[in-house]
Short mmCIF file of C-alpha atoms in Angstrom, two decimals:
data_model
loop_
_atom_site.label_atom_id
_atom_site.label_comp_id
_atom_site.label_asym_id
_atom_site.label_seq_id
_atom_site.Cartn_x
_atom_site.Cartn_y
_atom_site.Cartn_z
CA MET Z 1 -9.67 12.61 -1.19
CA THR Z 2 -8.34 16.04 -2.14
CA THR Z 3 -5.73 17.57 -4.43
CA ARG Z 4 -4.63 21.20 -4.42
CA GLY Z 5 -2.60 23.21 -6.88
CA ILE Z 6 -1.62 20.25 -9.07
CA GLU Z 7 -2.91 18.54 -12.21
CA LEU Z 8 -2.44 15.03 -13.59
CA ILE Z 9 -0.60 15.03 -16.90
CA SER Z 10 -0.74 12.19 -19.43
CA GLU Z 11 2.42 11.76 -21.46
CA ASP Z 12 3.56 9.02 -23.80
CA GLY Z 13 6.89 7.46 -22.97
CA ALA Z 14 8.76 6.50 -19.83
CA LYS Z 15 7.15 9.07 -17.55
CA GLY Z 16 3.56 7.95 -18.07
CA LYS Z 17 1.15 10.03 -16.00
CA PHE Z 18 2.52 12.50 -13.46
CA TYR Z 19 1.54 15.59 -11.46
CA ARG Z 20 2.57 19.14 -12.25
CA ALA Z 21 2.06 22.32 -10.23
CA THR Z 22 -0.65 24.61 -11.62
CA LYS Z 23 0.57 27.57 -9.53
CA ASP Z 24 3.43 28.56 -7.25
CA ILE Z 25 3.30 26.46 -4.08
CA GLN Z 26 4.70 27.36 -0.68
CA PRO Z 27 6.54 24.91 1.65
CA GLY Z 28 4.21 23.00 3.95
CA THR Z 29 1.26 23.11 1.54
CA VAL Z 30 -0.73 19.86 1.48
CA LEU Z 31 -1.08 18.87 -2.18
CA ILE Z 32 -2.79 15.50 -1.73
CA ARG Z 33 -4.79 14.03 1.15
CA GLU Z 34 -6.41 10.64 0.63
CA GLU Z 35 -7.54 7.40 2.24
CA ALA Z 36 -6.12 4.04 1.19
CA VAL Z 37 -8.00 2.07 -1.44
CA THR Z 38 -6.85 -0.99 0.47
CA SER Z 39 -4.34 -1.61 3.25
CA ILE Z 40 -3.14 -4.29 5.62
CA VAL Z 41 -1.38 -4.22 8.97
CA ASP Z 42 1.90 -6.14 9.22
CA PRO Z 43 1.34 -9.39 11.17
CA LYS Z 44 4.02 -8.29 13.67
CA PHE Z 45 1.73 -5.41 14.72
CA ALA Z 46 -1.65 -7.15 14.38
CA ALA Z 47 -2.18 -7.22 18.16
CA GLN Z 48 -1.22 -3.55 18.51
CA ILE Z 49 -3.04 -1.76 15.67
CA CYS Z 50 -6.73 -1.59 14.75
CA SER Z 51 -7.41 -3.26 11.39
CA LEU Z 52 -9.56 -0.33 10.25
CA CYS Z 53 -8.30 2.96 11.71
CA TRP Z 54 -4.70 1.88 12.50
CA SER Z 55 -4.97 3.25 16.03
CA PRO Z 56 -3.43 1.49 19.03
CA PRO Z 57 -5.76 0.42 21.85
CA GLU Z 58 -6.55 2.87 24.60
CA GLU Z 59 -4.32 2.83 27.66
CA LYS Z 60 -4.61 -0.42 29.67
CA ALA Z 61 -6.91 -1.86 26.99
CA THR Z 62 -6.41 -4.52 24.34
CA LEU Z 63 -7.69 -4.84 20.81
CA LYS Z 64 -10.59 -7.22 20.37
CA ARG Z 65 -10.39 -10.00 17.76
CA CYS Z 66 -13.07 -10.72 15.20
CA SER Z 67 -14.79 -13.72 16.82
CA ARG Z 68 -15.28 -15.56 13.51
CA CYS Z 69 -11.99 -15.29 11.60
CA GLN Z 70 -9.78 -14.56 14.64
CA TYR Z 71 -7.51 -12.48 12.36
CA CYS Z 72 -8.63 -8.85 12.40
CA ARG Z 73 -8.51 -6.79 15.58
CA TYR Z 74 -10.37 -3.61 16.48
CA CYS Z 75 -10.06 -0.75 18.95
CA SER Z 76 -13.83 -0.25 19.18
CA THR Z 77 -17.18 -1.71 18.23
CA GLU Z 78 -17.65 1.16 15.80
CA CYS Z 79 -14.48 0.27 13.88
CA GLN Z 80 -15.51 -3.39 13.79
CA LYS Z 81 -18.96 -2.54 12.38
CA LYS Z 82 -17.54 -0.13 9.84
CA HIS Z 83 -14.89 -2.62 8.67
CA TRP Z 84 -17.58 -5.30 8.33
CA VAL Z 85 -19.60 -3.10 5.95
CA LYS Z 86 -16.48 -1.99 4.03
CA GLY Z 87 -15.57 -5.55 3.07
CA HIS Z 88 -14.58 -7.65 6.07
CA LYS Z 89 -17.91 -9.50 5.91
CA GLU Z 90 -16.88 -11.24 2.67
CA GLU Z 91 -13.26 -11.59 3.77
CA CYS Z 92 -14.27 -13.09 7.12
CA ASN Z 93 -16.48 -15.72 5.45
CA LEU Z 94 -13.62 -16.74 3.15
CA MET Z 95 -11.11 -16.97 6.00
CA HIS Z 96 -13.54 -19.15 7.92
CA ALA Z 97 -14.08 -21.35 4.84
CA VAL Z 98 -10.36 -22.10 4.32
CA LYS Z 99 -9.54 -22.97 7.94
CA PRO Z 100 -7.18 -24.35 9.15
CA GLN Z 101 -5.21 -22.67 6.34
CA VAL Z 102 -4.48 -18.95 6.81
CA PRO Z 103 -3.85 -16.73 3.77
CA THR Z 104 -0.50 -14.94 3.70
CA ARG Z 105 -0.39 -11.17 3.96
CA SER Z 106 0.16 -10.86 0.18
CA ILE Z 107 -2.87 -13.01 -0.60
CA LEU Z 108 -5.09 -11.16 1.86
CA TYR Z 109 -3.92 -7.71 0.69
CA LEU Z 110 -4.65 -8.55 -2.95
CA ALA Z 111 -7.96 -10.23 -2.05
CA ARG Z 112 -9.09 -7.06 -0.24
CA LEU Z 113 -8.59 -5.01 -3.37
CA LEU Z 114 -10.44 -7.54 -5.53
CA GLN Z 115 -13.29 -7.82 -3.04
CA LYS Z 116 -13.67 -4.05 -2.92
CA MET Z 117 -13.91 -3.97 -6.70
CA GLN Z 118 -16.47 -6.79 -6.70
CA LEU Z 119 -18.50 -5.17 -3.92
CA LEU Z 120 -18.79 -1.88 -5.82
CA GLU Z 121 -19.85 -3.74 -8.94
CA LYS Z 122 -22.62 -5.53 -7.02
CA THR Z 123 -23.98 -2.56 -5.10
CA GLY Z 124 -23.52 0.03 -7.82
CA SER Z 125 -20.90 2.70 -7.45
CA SER Z 126 -20.91 6.47 -7.68
CA LEU Z 127 -19.02 8.41 -10.32
CA GLU Z 128 -16.29 9.08 -7.76
CA GLU Z 129 -15.99 5.37 -6.92
CA ASN Z 130 -15.94 4.43 -10.60
CA ALA Z 131 -13.16 6.94 -11.17
CA LEU Z 132 -11.26 5.49 -8.20
CA LEU Z 133 -11.46 1.93 -9.55
CA GLN Z 134 -10.45 3.09 -13.01
CA SER Z 135 -7.45 4.83 -11.44
CA VAL Z 136 -6.39 1.50 -9.93
CA LEU Z 137 -6.70 -0.26 -13.28
CA ASP Z 138 -4.72 2.53 -14.96
CA LEU Z 139 -1.70 2.14 -12.65
CA CYS Z 140 1.43 0.69 -14.26
CA ASP Z 141 2.42 -2.88 -13.42
CA HIS Z 142 5.74 -3.55 -15.24
CA LYS Z 143 4.95 -7.26 -15.25
CA ASP Z 144 6.73 -7.68 -18.59
CA ASP Z 145 9.94 -6.30 -17.07
CA MET Z 146 10.16 -8.84 -14.27
CA SER Z 147 12.48 -11.84 -14.21
CA THR Z 148 11.27 -15.40 -14.68
CA ASP Z 149 11.71 -16.14 -10.98
CA GLU Z 150 9.70 -13.06 -10.02
CA LYS Z 151 6.92 -13.99 -12.43
CA LEU Z 152 6.83 -17.49 -10.96
CA SER Z 153 6.55 -16.09 -7.43
CA TYR Z 154 3.84 -13.61 -8.41
CA GLY Z 155 2.06 -16.33 -10.36
CA TYR Z 156 1.93 -18.49 -7.25
CA VAL Z 157 0.40 -15.70 -5.14
CA SER Z 158 -2.09 -14.95 -7.94
CA ARG Z 159 -3.21 -18.57 -8.14
CA MET Z 160 -3.55 -18.85 -4.37
CA THR Z 161 -5.56 -15.62 -4.27
CA HIS Z 162 -7.85 -16.93 -7.01
CA LEU Z 163 -8.44 -20.05 -4.92
CA PHE Z 164 -8.93 -18.07 -1.71
CA LEU Z 165 -11.62 -15.93 -3.32
CA ASN Z 166 -13.45 -19.18 -4.06
CA GLY Z 167 -13.12 -20.48 -0.51
CA LYS Z 168 -10.29 -22.90 -1.33
CA LEU Z 169 -6.72 -22.67 -0.09
CA PRO Z 170 -4.57 -25.83 -0.26
CA ALA Z 171 -1.57 -26.07 2.04
CA PRO Z 172 1.74 -25.16 0.33
CA SER Z 173 3.49 -28.30 -0.94
CA VAL Z 174 7.01 -27.00 -1.26
CA GLU Z 175 10.20 -28.46 0.10
CA GLY Z 176 11.82 -25.04 0.55
CA GLU Z 177 11.37 -22.78 3.54
CA ILE Z 178 8.83 -19.99 3.87
CA ASP Z 179 10.42 -16.55 3.89
CA GLU Z 180 9.59 -13.72 6.28
CA MET Z 181 6.84 -12.40 4.01
CA GLY Z 182 5.03 -15.72 4.15
CA GLU Z 183 5.77 -16.72 0.55
CA PRO Z 184 7.64 -19.84 -0.64
CA SER Z 185 11.33 -19.05 -1.02
CA ASP Z 186 12.11 -22.07 -3.22
CA LEU Z 187 9.57 -22.11 -6.02
CA ASP Z 188 9.49 -25.15 -8.29
CA GLU Z 189 7.07 -27.48 -10.01
CA THR Z 190 5.65 -28.72 -6.69
CA LEU Z 191 3.74 -25.44 -6.51
CA GLU Z 192 1.31 -26.58 -9.19
CA VAL Z 193 -2.23 -26.29 -7.84
CA PRO Z 194 -4.04 -29.66 -7.54
CA PRO Z 195 -6.48 -29.95 -10.51
CA GLU Z 196 -9.46 -30.72 -8.29
CA THR Z 197 -9.19 -27.32 -6.60
CA LEU Z 198 -9.72 -25.55 -9.92
CA ASP Z 199 -13.27 -26.85 -10.44
CA ASP Z 200 -16.08 -24.29 -10.52
CA LEU Z 201 -13.89 -21.28 -9.79
CA LYS Z 202 -15.73 -17.96 -10.05
CA GLY Z 203 -14.87 -14.29 -9.96
CA PRO Z 204 -11.89 -12.46 -11.49
CA GLY Z 205 -9.64 -14.56 -13.70
CA PRO Z 206 -5.97 -15.26 -12.97
CA SER Z 207 -4.74 -12.78 -15.60
CA LEU Z 208 -6.53 -9.82 -13.94
CA ILE Z 209 -5.40 -10.99 -10.49
CA PHE Z 210 -1.81 -11.32 -11.77
CA SER Z 211 -1.87 -7.78 -13.18
CA LEU Z 212 -3.38 -6.28 -10.02
CA LEU Z 213 -0.75 -7.97 -7.85
CA HIS Z 214 1.98 -6.31 -9.91
CA LYS Z 215 0.20 -2.96 -9.61
CA LEU Z 216 0.08 -3.35 -5.83
CA SER Z 217 3.76 -4.27 -5.58
CA ILE Z 218 4.91 -1.30 -7.65
CA ASN Z 219 2.51 1.32 -6.32
CA SER Z 220 1.92 0.53 -2.63
CA PHE Z 221 3.48 2.54 0.18
CA ASN Z 222 5.06 1.31 3.38
CA ILE Z 223 2.87 2.80 6.13
CA SER Z 224 5.10 4.16 8.87
CA ASP Z 225 4.66 6.20 12.02
CA GLY Z 226 8.00 7.84 11.28
CA GLU Z 227 10.02 5.16 13.02
CA VAL Z 228 8.61 1.72 12.18
CA VAL Z 229 6.89 0.33 9.08
CA GLN Z 230 3.54 -0.98 10.35
CA GLY Z 231 2.01 -2.24 7.10
CA VAL Z 232 1.29 -1.37 3.49
CA GLY Z 233 -1.42 0.52 1.64
CA LEU Z 234 -2.43 1.61 -1.84
CA PHE Z 235 -3.04 5.35 -2.26
CA VAL Z 236 -3.85 5.87 -5.94
CA LYS Z 237 -3.25 9.60 -6.27
CA SER Z 238 0.02 9.53 -4.35
CA ALA Z 239 1.14 6.49 -6.35
CA ARG Z 240 1.18 8.62 -9.51
CA ILE Z 241 3.83 11.00 -8.17
CA ASN Z 242 7.22 10.77 -9.86
CA HIS Z 243 10.44 9.85 -8.08
CA ASP Z 244 13.35 12.20 -7.50
CA CYS Z 245 16.32 11.63 -5.18
CA ASP Z 246 16.07 15.33 -4.31
CA PRO Z 247 12.26 15.61 -4.13
CA ASN Z 248 10.15 18.72 -3.72
CA CYS Z 249 7.52 16.86 -1.64
CA ALA Z 250 7.29 14.22 1.09
CA VAL Z 251 4.70 11.68 2.13
CA SER Z 252 3.47 11.41 5.72
CA PHE Z 253 0.74 9.33 7.32
CA ILE Z 254 -1.92 10.91 9.51
CA PHE Z 255 -3.12 8.48 12.16
CA PRO Z 256 -6.40 8.99 14.05
CA ASP Z 257 -6.09 10.67 17.40
CA PRO Z 258 -7.51 8.34 20.11
CA SER Z 259 -9.35 11.21 21.82
CA SER Z 260 -11.06 12.15 18.52
CA ARG Z 261 -12.06 8.54 17.97
CA ARG Z 262 -13.50 8.24 21.50
CA ALA Z 263 -15.41 11.52 21.13
CA ASN Z 264 -16.89 10.40 17.82
CA ASN Z 265 -17.88 6.97 19.15
CA LEU Z 266 -19.62 8.64 22.10
CA ALA Z 267 -21.43 10.99 19.72
CA ILE Z 268 -22.55 8.02 17.63
CA LEU Z 269 -24.04 6.41 20.73
CA ARG Z 270 -25.93 9.67 21.29
CA GLY Z 271 -27.07 9.70 17.66
CA SER Z 272 -25.00 12.66 16.50
CA GLY Z 273 -21.69 11.15 15.34
CA ASP Z 274 -20.47 10.78 11.80
CA SER Z 275 -17.32 9.82 9.93
CA SER Z 276 -16.42 13.33 8.79
CA GLY Z 277 -13.55 13.56 11.22
CA SER Z 278 -14.54 17.07 12.37
CA ASN Z 279 -12.61 16.47 15.59
CA GLY Z 280 -9.69 14.87 13.77
CA PRO Z 281 -9.24 12.03 11.25
CA LEU Z 282 -11.14 8.85 12.09
CA GLU Z 283 -9.23 6.70 9.62
CA LEU Z 284 -5.69 6.60 8.28
CA PHE Z 285 -4.84 9.23 5.66
CA VAL Z 286 -1.76 9.97 3.62
CA GLU Z 287 -0.65 13.55 3.02
CA VAL Z 288 1.75 14.82 0.38
CA LYS Z 289 3.34 18.10 1.48
CA ALA Z 290 5.66 20.52 -0.28
CA LEU Z 291 9.18 20.50 1.19
CA ARG Z 292 10.31 23.68 -0.52
CA PRO Z 293 8.90 26.38 -2.82
CA ILE Z 294 7.57 24.80 -6.04
CA LYS Z 295 7.23 26.87 -9.20
CA GLU Z 296 4.21 26.72 -11.49
CA GLY Z 297 4.77 23.99 -14.09
CA GLU Z 298 7.29 22.06 -11.96
CA VAL Z 299 6.85 18.29 -11.78
CA ILE Z 300 5.77 17.07 -8.33
CA SER Z 301 8.16 14.46 -6.88
CA ILE Z 302 8.81 12.28 -3.85
CA SER Z 303 11.59 9.82 -3.06
CA TYR Z 304 10.70 6.14 -3.49
CA VAL Z 305 13.74 5.02 -1.52
CA ASP Z 306 15.83 5.88 1.54
CA ARG Z 307 17.50 9.20 0.76
CA LEU Z 308 20.42 8.35 3.07
CA LEU Z 309 21.62 5.66 0.67
CA PRO Z 310 24.52 6.48 -1.70
CA SER Z 311 23.59 7.14 -5.33
CA THR Z 312 24.78 3.75 -6.61
CA GLN Z 313 22.50 1.92 -4.16
CA ARG Z 314 19.54 4.19 -4.83
CA ARG Z 315 19.88 3.62 -8.56
CA LEU Z 316 20.20 -0.14 -8.10
CA ILE Z 317 17.04 -0.35 -5.96
CA LEU Z 318 15.09 1.84 -8.36
CA SER Z 319 16.20 -0.27 -11.31
CA GLN Z 320 15.44 -3.62 -9.67
CA SER Z 321 12.22 -2.68 -7.89
CA PHE Z 322 10.68 0.05 -10.05
CA PHE Z 323 12.27 -0.71 -13.45
CA PHE Z 324 13.71 2.65 -14.39
CA HIS Z 325 17.17 4.19 -14.43
CA CYS Z 326 17.18 7.31 -12.29
CA ASP Z 327 18.47 10.34 -14.16
CA CYS Z 328 17.50 13.00 -11.63
CA SER Z 329 19.91 15.89 -11.12
CA LEU Z 330 21.34 14.28 -7.98
CA CYS Z 331 22.23 11.05 -9.82
CA SER Z 332 23.13 12.28 -13.30
CA ASP Z 333 25.55 15.03 -12.23
CA PRO Z 334 28.79 13.28 -11.09
CA ILE Z 335 30.03 16.25 -9.04
CA LYS Z 336 26.68 16.79 -7.33
CA SER Z 337 26.30 13.04 -6.72
CA SER Z 338 29.78 12.67 -5.21
CA SER Z 339 29.30 15.73 -3.00
CA TYR Z 340 25.98 14.39 -1.73
CA ASP Z 341 27.45 10.93 -1.01
CA LEU Z 342 30.33 12.56 0.88
CA LEU Z 343 27.85 14.61 2.88
CA LEU Z 344 25.87 11.44 3.70
CA THR Z 345 29.02 9.73 4.97
CA GLY Z 346 29.52 12.49 7.52
CA TYR Z 347 25.83 12.58 8.42
CA LYS Z 348 25.55 8.81 8.94
CA SER Z 349 28.55 8.82 11.22
CA ARG Z 350 26.54 10.99 13.60
CA GLU Z 351 22.96 9.97 12.94
CA GLN Z 352 21.50 6.59 12.07
CA GLY Z 353 17.99 6.49 10.60
CA VAL Z 354 15.78 6.17 7.56
CA ALA Z 355 14.76 9.04 5.30
CA GLY Z 356 12.53 8.30 2.35
CA ASP Z 357 8.92 7.84 1.35
CA SER Z 358 9.54 4.18 0.58
CA LYS Z 359 7.14 2.70 -1.86
CA THR Z 360 7.32 -1.07 -1.52
CA GLY Z 361 8.49 -2.17 -4.98
CA ARG Z 362 7.97 -5.83 -4.10
CA LEU Z 363 5.41 -8.35 -2.90
CA PRO Z 364 3.65 -6.73 0.08
#
């Protein structure tokens, strides 16, 4: 995890903590490079992407399932072993314990974060790891700004996660349908957890789980290869960057190169491999790069939403999903905003696509 040419600023008020340039920065400069604290592959791509390194299988090969939980898939034995040590051991045991029930992606994503925190507490963590966990706890959650319906939905996921971490996961007892994210779409009193399942629960309490779920929803990034969103991940340093509809930086994801992974696995078999990524990254990283020259003292920014949307839509999404009213220069200046929207109309007539760093702003 690295940062270059920027510093984290603490400020009371709406901005909270943010990054500012400590020197003049040239376009293309990498300001942040970091691994995910936790991540999860979208179920639609589970058979195509390794659960640890996010690489596809080698040509004419298939990913191999974890034989116990049958959920995670891996491109190599090395990735499977590494994922086991990094937390899948505990996760796998829980998934086996709750069969035939399968946790939704939201439950599993949140559980991975909680298990990582618990694992570090048990084994003892370094100063760097302690700082990382504190950074997660320091992220904003905006839970007090959410609607009653949203709180009910998040409360349900929190309760189910609490049960899952204790090896219990009752089947949903709702009359409504299940939406595409795997969460109940019609939440009502039938979601109350049966009292007998609450006996002898251990681990983090519901209030901490509830808060962490909100932090994940506000601060996670959609992980994309530039064309398709393949999953979500929490990158704590990048999550602190402010939004601007005309940003000076952009987020990109660096996926492991299959040839680098194969070379490292071969070296490991020979007793000389490591996880340094000297031949290329061996796990997924996020990079924040400067799009244009940035002056010393300038606030570092990215776009949380699709930049090809008109200003009214961008502001609406930012208000509903991230709980702030955007007053960047592109939105607050009527002439500049209208000119940009007019330019987008002409651009979209020729080119269809998505442009934005796209934090999730919702249940993952």
